[in-house]
Short mmCIF file of C-alpha atoms in Angstrom, two decimals:
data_model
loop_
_atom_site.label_atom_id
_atom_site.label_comp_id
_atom_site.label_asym_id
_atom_site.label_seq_id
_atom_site.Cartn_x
_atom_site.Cartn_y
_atom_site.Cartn_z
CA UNK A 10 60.39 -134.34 97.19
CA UNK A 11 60.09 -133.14 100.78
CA UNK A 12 62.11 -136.81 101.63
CA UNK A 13 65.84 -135.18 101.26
CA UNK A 14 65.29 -134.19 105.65
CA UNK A 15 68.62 -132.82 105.46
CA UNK A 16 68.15 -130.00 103.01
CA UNK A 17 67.00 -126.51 104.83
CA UNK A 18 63.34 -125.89 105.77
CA UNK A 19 62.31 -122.34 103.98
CA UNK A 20 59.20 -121.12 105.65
CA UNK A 21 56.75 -118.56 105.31
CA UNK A 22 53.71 -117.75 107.90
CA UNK A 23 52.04 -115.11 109.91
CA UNK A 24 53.69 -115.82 112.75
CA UNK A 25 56.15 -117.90 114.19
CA UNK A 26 56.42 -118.83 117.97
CA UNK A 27 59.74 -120.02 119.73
CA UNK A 28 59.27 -122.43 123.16
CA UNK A 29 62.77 -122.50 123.45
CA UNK A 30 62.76 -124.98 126.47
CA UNK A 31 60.38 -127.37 125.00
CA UNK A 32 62.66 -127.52 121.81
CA UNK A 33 59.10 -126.75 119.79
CA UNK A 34 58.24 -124.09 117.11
CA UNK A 35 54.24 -123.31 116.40
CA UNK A 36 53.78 -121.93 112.74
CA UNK A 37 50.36 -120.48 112.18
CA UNK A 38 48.37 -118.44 109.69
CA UNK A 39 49.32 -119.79 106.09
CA UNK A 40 52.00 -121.57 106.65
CA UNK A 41 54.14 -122.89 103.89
CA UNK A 42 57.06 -125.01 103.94
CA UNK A 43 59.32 -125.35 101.11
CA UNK A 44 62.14 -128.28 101.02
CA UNK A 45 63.91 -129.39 97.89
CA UNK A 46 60.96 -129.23 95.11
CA UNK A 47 58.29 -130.32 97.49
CA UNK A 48 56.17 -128.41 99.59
CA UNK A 49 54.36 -128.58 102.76
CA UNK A 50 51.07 -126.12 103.40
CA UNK A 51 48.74 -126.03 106.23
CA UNK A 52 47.06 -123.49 108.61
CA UNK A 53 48.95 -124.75 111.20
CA UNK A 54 52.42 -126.26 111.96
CA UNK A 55 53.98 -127.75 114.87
CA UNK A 56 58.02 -128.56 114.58
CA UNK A 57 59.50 -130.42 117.50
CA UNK A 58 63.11 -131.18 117.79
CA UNK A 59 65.14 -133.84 119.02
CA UNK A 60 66.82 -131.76 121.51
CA UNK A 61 66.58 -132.05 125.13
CA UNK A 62 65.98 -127.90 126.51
CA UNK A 63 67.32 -126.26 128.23
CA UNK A 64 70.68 -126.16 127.99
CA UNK A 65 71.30 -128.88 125.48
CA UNK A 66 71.55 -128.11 121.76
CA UNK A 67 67.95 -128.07 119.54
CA UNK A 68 69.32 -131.43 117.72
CA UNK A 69 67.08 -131.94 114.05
CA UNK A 70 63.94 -131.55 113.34
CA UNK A 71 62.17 -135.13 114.70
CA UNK A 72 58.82 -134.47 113.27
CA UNK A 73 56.32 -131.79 111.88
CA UNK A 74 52.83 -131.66 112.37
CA UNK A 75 50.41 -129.74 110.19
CA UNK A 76 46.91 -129.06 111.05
CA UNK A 77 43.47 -128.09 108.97
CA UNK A 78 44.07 -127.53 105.28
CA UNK A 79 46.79 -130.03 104.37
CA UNK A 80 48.25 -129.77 100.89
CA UNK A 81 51.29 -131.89 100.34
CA UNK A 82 52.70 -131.11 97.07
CA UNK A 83 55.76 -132.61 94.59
CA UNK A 84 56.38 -132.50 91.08
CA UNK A 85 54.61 -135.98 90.86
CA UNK A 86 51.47 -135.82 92.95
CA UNK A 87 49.11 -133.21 95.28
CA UNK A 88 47.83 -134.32 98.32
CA UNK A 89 45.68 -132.81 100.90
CA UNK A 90 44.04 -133.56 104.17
CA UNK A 91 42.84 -132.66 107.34
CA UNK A 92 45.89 -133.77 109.80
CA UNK A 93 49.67 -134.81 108.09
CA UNK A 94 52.74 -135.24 110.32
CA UNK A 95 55.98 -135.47 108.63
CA UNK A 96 58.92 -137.98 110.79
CA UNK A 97 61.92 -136.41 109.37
CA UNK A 98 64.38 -139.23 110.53
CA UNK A 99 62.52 -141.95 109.14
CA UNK A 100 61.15 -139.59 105.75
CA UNK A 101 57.71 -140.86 106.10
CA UNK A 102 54.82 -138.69 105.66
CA UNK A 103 51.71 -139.43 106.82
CA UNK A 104 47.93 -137.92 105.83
CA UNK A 105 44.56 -138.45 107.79
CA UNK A 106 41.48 -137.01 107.34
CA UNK A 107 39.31 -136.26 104.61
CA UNK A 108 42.37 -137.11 101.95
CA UNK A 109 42.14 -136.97 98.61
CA UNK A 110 45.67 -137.33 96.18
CA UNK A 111 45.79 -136.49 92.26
CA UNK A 112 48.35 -137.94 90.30
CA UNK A 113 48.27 -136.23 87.08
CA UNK A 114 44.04 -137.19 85.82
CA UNK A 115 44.04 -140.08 88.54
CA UNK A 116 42.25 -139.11 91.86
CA UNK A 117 42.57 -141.74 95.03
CA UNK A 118 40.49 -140.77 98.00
CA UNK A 119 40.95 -142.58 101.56
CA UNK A 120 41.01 -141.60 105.38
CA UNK A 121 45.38 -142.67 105.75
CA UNK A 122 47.57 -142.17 103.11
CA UNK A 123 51.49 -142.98 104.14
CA UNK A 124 53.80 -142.40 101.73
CA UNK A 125 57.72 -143.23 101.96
CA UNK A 126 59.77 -140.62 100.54
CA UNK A 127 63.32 -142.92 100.63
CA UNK A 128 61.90 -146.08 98.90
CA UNK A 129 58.68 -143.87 97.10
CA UNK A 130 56.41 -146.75 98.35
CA UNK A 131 53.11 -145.16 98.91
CA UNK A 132 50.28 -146.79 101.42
CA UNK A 133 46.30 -146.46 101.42
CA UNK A 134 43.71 -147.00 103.91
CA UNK A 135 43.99 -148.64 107.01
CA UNK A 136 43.35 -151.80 107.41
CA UNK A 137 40.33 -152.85 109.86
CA UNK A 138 38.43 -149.61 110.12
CA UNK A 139 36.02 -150.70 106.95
CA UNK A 140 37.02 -147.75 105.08
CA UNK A 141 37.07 -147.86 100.95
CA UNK A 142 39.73 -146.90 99.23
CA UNK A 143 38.64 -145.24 95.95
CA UNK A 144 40.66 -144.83 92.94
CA UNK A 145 39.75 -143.33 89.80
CA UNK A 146 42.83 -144.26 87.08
CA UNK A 147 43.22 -142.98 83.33
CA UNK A 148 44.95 -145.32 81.22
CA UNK A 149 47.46 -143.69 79.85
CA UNK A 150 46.51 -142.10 76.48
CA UNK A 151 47.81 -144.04 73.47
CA UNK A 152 48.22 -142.04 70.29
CA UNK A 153 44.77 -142.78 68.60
CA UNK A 154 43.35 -141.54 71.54
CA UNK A 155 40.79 -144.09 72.32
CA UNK A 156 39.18 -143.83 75.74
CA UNK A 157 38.32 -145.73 77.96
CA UNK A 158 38.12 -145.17 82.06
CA UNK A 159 36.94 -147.82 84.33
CA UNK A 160 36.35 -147.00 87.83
CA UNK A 161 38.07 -149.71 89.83
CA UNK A 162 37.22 -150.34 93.35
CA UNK A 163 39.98 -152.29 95.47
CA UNK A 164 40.18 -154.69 98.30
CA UNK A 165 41.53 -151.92 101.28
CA UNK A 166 45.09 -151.12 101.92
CA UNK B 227 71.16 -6.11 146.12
CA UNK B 228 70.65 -3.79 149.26
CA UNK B 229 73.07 -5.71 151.75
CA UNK B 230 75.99 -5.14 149.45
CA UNK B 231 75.49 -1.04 149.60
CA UNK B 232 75.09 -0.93 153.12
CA UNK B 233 78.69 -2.53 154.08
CA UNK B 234 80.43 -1.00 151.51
CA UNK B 235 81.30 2.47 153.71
CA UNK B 236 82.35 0.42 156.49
CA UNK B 237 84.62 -1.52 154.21
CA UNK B 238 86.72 1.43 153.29
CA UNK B 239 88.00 2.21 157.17
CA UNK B 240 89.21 -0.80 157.69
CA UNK B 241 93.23 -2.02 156.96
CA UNK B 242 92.81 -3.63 153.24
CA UNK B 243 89.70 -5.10 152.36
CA UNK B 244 90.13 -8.88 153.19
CA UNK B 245 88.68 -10.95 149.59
CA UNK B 246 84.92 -11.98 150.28
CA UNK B 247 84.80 -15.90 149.59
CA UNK B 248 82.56 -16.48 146.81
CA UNK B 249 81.72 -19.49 144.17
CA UNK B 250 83.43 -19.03 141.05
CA UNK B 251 80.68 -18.17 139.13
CA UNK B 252 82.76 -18.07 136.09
CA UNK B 253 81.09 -21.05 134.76
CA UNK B 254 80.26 -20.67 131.02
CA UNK B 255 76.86 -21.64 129.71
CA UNK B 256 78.82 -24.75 128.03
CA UNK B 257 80.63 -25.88 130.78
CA UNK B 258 77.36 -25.61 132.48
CA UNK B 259 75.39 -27.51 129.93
CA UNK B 260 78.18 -30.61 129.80
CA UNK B 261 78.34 -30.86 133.72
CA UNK B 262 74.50 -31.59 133.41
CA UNK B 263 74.74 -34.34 130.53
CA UNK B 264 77.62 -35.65 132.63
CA UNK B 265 75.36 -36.48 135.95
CA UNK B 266 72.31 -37.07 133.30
CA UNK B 267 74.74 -39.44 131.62
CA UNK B 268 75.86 -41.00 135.15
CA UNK B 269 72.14 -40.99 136.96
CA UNK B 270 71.10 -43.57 133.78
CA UNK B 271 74.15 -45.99 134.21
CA UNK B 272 73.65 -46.50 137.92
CA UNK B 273 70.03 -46.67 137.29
CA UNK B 274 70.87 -49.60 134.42
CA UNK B 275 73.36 -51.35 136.51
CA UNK B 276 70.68 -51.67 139.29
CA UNK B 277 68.12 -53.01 137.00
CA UNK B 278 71.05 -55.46 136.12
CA UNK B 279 72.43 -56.79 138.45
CA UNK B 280 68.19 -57.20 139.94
CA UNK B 281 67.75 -59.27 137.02
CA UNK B 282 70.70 -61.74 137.50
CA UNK B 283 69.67 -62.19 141.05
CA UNK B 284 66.16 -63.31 140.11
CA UNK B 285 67.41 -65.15 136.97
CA UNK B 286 70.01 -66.89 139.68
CA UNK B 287 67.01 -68.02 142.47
CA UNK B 288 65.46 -69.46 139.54
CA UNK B 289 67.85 -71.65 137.85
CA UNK B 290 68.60 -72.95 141.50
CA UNK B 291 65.24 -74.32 141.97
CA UNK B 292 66.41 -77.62 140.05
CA UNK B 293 66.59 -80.91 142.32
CA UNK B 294 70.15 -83.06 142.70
CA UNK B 295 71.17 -84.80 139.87
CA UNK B 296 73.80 -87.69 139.41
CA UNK B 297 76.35 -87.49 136.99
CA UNK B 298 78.61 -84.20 136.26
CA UNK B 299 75.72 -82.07 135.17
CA UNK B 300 75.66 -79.22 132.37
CA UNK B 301 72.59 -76.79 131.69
CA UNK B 302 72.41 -76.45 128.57
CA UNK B 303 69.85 -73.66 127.40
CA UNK B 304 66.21 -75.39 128.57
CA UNK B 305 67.69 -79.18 128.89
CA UNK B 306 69.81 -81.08 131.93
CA UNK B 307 72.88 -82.93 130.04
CA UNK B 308 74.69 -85.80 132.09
CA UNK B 309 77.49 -87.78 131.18
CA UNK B 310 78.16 -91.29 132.19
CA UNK B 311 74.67 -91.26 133.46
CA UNK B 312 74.29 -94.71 135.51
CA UNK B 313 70.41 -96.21 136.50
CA UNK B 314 69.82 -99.03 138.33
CA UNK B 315 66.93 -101.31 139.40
CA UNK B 316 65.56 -104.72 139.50
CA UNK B 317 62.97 -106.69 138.05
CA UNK B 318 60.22 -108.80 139.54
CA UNK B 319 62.25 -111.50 140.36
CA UNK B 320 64.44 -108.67 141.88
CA UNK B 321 67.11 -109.78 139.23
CA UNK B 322 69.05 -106.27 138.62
CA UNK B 323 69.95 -104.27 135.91
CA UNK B 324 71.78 -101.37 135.40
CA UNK B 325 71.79 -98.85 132.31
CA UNK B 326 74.22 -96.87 131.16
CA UNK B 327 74.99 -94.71 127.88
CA UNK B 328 77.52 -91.99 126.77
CA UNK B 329 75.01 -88.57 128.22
CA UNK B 330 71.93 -88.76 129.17
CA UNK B 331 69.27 -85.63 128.36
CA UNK B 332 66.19 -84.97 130.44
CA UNK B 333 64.22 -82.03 128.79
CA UNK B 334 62.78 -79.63 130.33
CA UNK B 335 59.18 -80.03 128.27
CA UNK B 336 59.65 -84.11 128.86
CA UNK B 337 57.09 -85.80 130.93
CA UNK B 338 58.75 -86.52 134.95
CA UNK B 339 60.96 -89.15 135.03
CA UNK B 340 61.66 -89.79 131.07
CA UNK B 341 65.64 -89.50 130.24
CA UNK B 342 66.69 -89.41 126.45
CA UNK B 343 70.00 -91.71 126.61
CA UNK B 344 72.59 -91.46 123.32
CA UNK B 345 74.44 -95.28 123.08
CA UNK B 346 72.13 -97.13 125.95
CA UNK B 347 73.88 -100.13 127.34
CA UNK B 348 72.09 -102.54 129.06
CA UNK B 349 73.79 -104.72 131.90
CA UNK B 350 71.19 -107.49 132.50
CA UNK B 351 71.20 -110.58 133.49
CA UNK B 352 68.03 -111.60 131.04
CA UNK B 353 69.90 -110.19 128.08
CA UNK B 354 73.80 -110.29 126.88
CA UNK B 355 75.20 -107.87 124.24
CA UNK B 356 77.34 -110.32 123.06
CA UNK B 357 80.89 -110.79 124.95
CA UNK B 358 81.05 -107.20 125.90
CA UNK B 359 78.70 -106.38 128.59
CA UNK B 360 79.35 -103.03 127.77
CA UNK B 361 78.90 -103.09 124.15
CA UNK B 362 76.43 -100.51 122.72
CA UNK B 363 72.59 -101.81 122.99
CA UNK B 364 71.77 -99.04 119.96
CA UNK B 365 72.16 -95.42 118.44
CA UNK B 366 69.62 -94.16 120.94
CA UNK B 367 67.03 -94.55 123.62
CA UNK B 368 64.61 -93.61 126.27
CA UNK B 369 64.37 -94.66 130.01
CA UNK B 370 61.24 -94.27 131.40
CA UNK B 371 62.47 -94.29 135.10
CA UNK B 372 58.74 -94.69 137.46
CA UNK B 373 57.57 -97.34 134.35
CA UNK B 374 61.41 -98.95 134.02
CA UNK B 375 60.88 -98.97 130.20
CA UNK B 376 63.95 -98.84 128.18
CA UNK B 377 62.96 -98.12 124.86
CA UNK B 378 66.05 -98.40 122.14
CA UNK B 379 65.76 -96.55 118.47
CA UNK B 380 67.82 -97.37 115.01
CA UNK B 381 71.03 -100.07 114.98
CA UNK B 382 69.39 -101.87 117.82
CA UNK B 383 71.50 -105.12 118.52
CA UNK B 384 70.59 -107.82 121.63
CA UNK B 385 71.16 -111.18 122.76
CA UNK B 386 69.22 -113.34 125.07
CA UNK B 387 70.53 -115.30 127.26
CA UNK B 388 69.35 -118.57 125.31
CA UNK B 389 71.25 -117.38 122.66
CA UNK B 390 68.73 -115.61 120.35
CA UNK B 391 69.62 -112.55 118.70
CA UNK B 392 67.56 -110.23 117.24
CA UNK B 393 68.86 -106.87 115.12
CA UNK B 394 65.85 -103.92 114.28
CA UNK B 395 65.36 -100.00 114.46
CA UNK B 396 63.46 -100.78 117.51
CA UNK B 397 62.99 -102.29 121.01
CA UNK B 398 60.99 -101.80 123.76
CA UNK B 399 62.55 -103.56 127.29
CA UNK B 400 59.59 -103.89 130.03
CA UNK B 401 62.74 -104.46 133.06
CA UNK B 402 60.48 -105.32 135.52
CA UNK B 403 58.96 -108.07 133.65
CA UNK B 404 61.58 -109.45 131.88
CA UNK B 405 59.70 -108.43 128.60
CA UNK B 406 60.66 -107.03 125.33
CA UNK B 407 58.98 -106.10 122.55
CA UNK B 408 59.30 -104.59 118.94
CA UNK B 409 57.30 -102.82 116.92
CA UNK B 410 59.87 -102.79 113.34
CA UNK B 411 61.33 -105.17 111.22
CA UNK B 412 63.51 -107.22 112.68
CA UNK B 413 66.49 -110.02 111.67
CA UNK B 414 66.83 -112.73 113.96
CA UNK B 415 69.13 -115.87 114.76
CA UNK B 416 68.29 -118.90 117.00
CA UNK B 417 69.94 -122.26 117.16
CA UNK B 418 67.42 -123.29 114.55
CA UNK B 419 67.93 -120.82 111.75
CA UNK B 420 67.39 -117.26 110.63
CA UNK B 421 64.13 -115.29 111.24
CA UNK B 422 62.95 -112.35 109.67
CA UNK B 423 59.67 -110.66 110.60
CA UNK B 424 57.35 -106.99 111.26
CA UNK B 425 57.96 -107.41 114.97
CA UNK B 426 58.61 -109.63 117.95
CA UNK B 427 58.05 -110.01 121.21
CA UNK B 428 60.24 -111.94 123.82
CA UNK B 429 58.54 -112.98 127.00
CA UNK B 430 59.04 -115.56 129.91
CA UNK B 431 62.77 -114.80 130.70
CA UNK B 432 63.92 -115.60 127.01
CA UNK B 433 61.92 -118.67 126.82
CA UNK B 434 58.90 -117.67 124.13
CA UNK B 435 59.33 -115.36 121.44
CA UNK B 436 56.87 -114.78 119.72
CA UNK B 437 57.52 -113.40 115.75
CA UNK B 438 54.44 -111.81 113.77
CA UNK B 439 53.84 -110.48 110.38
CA UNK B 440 55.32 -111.47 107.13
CA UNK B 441 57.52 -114.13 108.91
CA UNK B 442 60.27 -116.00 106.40
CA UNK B 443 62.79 -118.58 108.00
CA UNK B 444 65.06 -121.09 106.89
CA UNK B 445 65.55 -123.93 109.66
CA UNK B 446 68.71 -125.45 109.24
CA UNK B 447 69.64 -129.02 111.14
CA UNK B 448 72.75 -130.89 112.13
CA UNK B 449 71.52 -132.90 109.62
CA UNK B 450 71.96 -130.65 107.26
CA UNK B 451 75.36 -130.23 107.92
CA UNK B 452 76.56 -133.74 109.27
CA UNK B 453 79.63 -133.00 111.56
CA UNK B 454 83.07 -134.18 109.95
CA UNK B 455 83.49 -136.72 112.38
CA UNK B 456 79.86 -138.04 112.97
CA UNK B 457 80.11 -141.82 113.58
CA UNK B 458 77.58 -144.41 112.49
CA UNK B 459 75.77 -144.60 115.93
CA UNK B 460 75.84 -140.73 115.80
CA UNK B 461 74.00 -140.67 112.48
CA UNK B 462 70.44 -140.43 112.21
CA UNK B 463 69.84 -143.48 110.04
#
């Protein structure tokens, strides 16, 4: 998942502006980022790095912020939002917005989702803004196939 | 007729006859005939080497009418050929440039001011070609001298000064703004990775650059290769 920060970004876009003293890249027009087996895809990115400019060396990546469209994809689960911002050094990504993540038939909707890519912990809601977290989980399907779903509301975050 | 009867009595008194001086009129038909193709022959060659030598004159006033040049010049048929051709200028921020190349060629049909330049060089304080100040900019190019546009065509190779480079088939160098565009592929390197795009366009001294069409990059990061001696408080973690 996008949560190895040191592997290579591979991006593709429409165009791709340089502000080589502000140490800060601007992505836009289908952008798509590709690290490891996860993906990143927005309308827009903004990559800032931890150099200091000019003069100083570009340093790493610090953080990434896509804009409108959101999809946040790995082998295990596809998110998408309206706003995600992706801290390289501390592999943490985080979705706002109108977000809405499928894990193979379960769908969680929610306004924040934070998800740790080092320890996989995943986070949902945010706590005092009143918001509902809504899950809809599928047991997993034993071999006689019975069925059953249950929509499960839960306390936030 | 008569006058030669009338002397002739006289003649015989007189101590021998002295020899009356006349032409030779011994002259053949023939001989006759080949004196007059001879001065026939003779009027048309002087009348030729007139025309001649009329024509070179003109042909000379006109070739002169050219303005002064720098460089050792050459005409060559229609087109002026200079070698070590040598143009210099500044920019806005009256930084200055000068560009060179191996000949330059201003046509004759060319609009005023345009020079065709074969291996443009670029001395600049915006860009670097590498090391070598004078290393080769590209195969070929055109300097638009009243516009200062250097346009460059096929192997084009630059650096700017913030250590970008860029490789394509073309460039277009605006050297009174410190502007350059592109209008072909193009492979580039920056300290972040490799670029590759339809076209570009560097503006701002070197500081934006702006890639557009088709873009693919791969950013690499210190991270990704963490120096052999990177210490704990170094590290990112």
């Amino acid at each position: 998942q996008i949560g190895n920060s040191s592997l290579p970004l591979d991006i593709e876009a429409e165009t791709f502006e340089v502000l080589d003293a502000e140490r800060h890249i601007v992505w836009l027009g289908n952008v798509h980022v590709v690290q490891g087996d996860s993906s990143l895809q927005a309308d827009r990115m903004d990559v800032y790095y931890t150099g200091e400019g000019p003069g100083g060396g570009w340093g790493d990546i610090d953080r990434i912020v896509a804009t409108d469209n959101v999809f946040y994809i790995t082998p295990a689960q596809r998110a998408r939002g309206d706003r995600g911002v992706y801290e390289l050094a501390e592999e943490v990504i985080t979705l706002t917005g109108d977000v809405v993540i499928t894990q193979g038939d379960n769908v969680i909707t929610t306004t924040r989702f934070v998800n740790n890519l080092t320890t996989g912990n995943s986070n949902f809601g945010e706590a005092g803004t009143g918001e509902r977290v809504r899950m809809v989980l599928q047991p997993a399907r034993s071999t006689d196939t019975t069925e059953s779903s249950e929509a499960a509301e839960t306390p936030e975050g | 007729m008569t006058s030669l009867t009338a002397s002739s009595g006289l003649d015989a008194l007189q101590s021998p006859a002295p020899v009356r001086w006349e032409p030779r009129r011994a002259l053949a038909l023939s001989v006759a005939r080949k004196r007059t193709a001879f001065v026939r022959g003779m009027r048309l060659f002087f009348t030729a080497a007139a025309l001649a030598i009329t024509g070179l004159l003109v042909a000379q006033l006109v070739l002169g009418s050219g303005g002064p040049t720098t460089g050792e010049t050459e005409a060559v048929s229609e087109d002026v050929r200079m070698t070590n051709p040598r143009f210099t200028g500044r920019d806005e921020n009256l930084t200055p440039y000068v560009v060179t190349a191996d000949t330059a060629i201003r046509r004759r049909d060319a609009a005023d001011g345009v020079t065709e330049l074969e291996h443009p060089r670029l001395d600049y304080n915006f860009l670097e070609t590498g090391t070598d100040v004078s290393r080769v900019l590209a195969e070929s190019g055109r300097y638009d001298l009243p516009n200062r546009i250097l346009d460059l065509h096929s192997d084009v190779n630059f650096r700017t000064r913030a250590g970008y480079t860029f490789q394509s088939n073309h460039a277009r160098i605006f050297l009174r703004e410190e502007r350059v565009t592109g209008e072909e592929s193009v492979e580039g390197t920056g300290p972040m990775g490799t670029i590759r795009a339809d076209s570009y366009e560097i503006t701002d001294g070197g500081n934006r650059i702006v890639f557009s069409g088709n873009v693919r990059a791969r950013l690499t990061q210190d991270r990704t290769a963490p120096t052999p001696d990177a210490t704990p408080e170094e590290g990112n973690d």
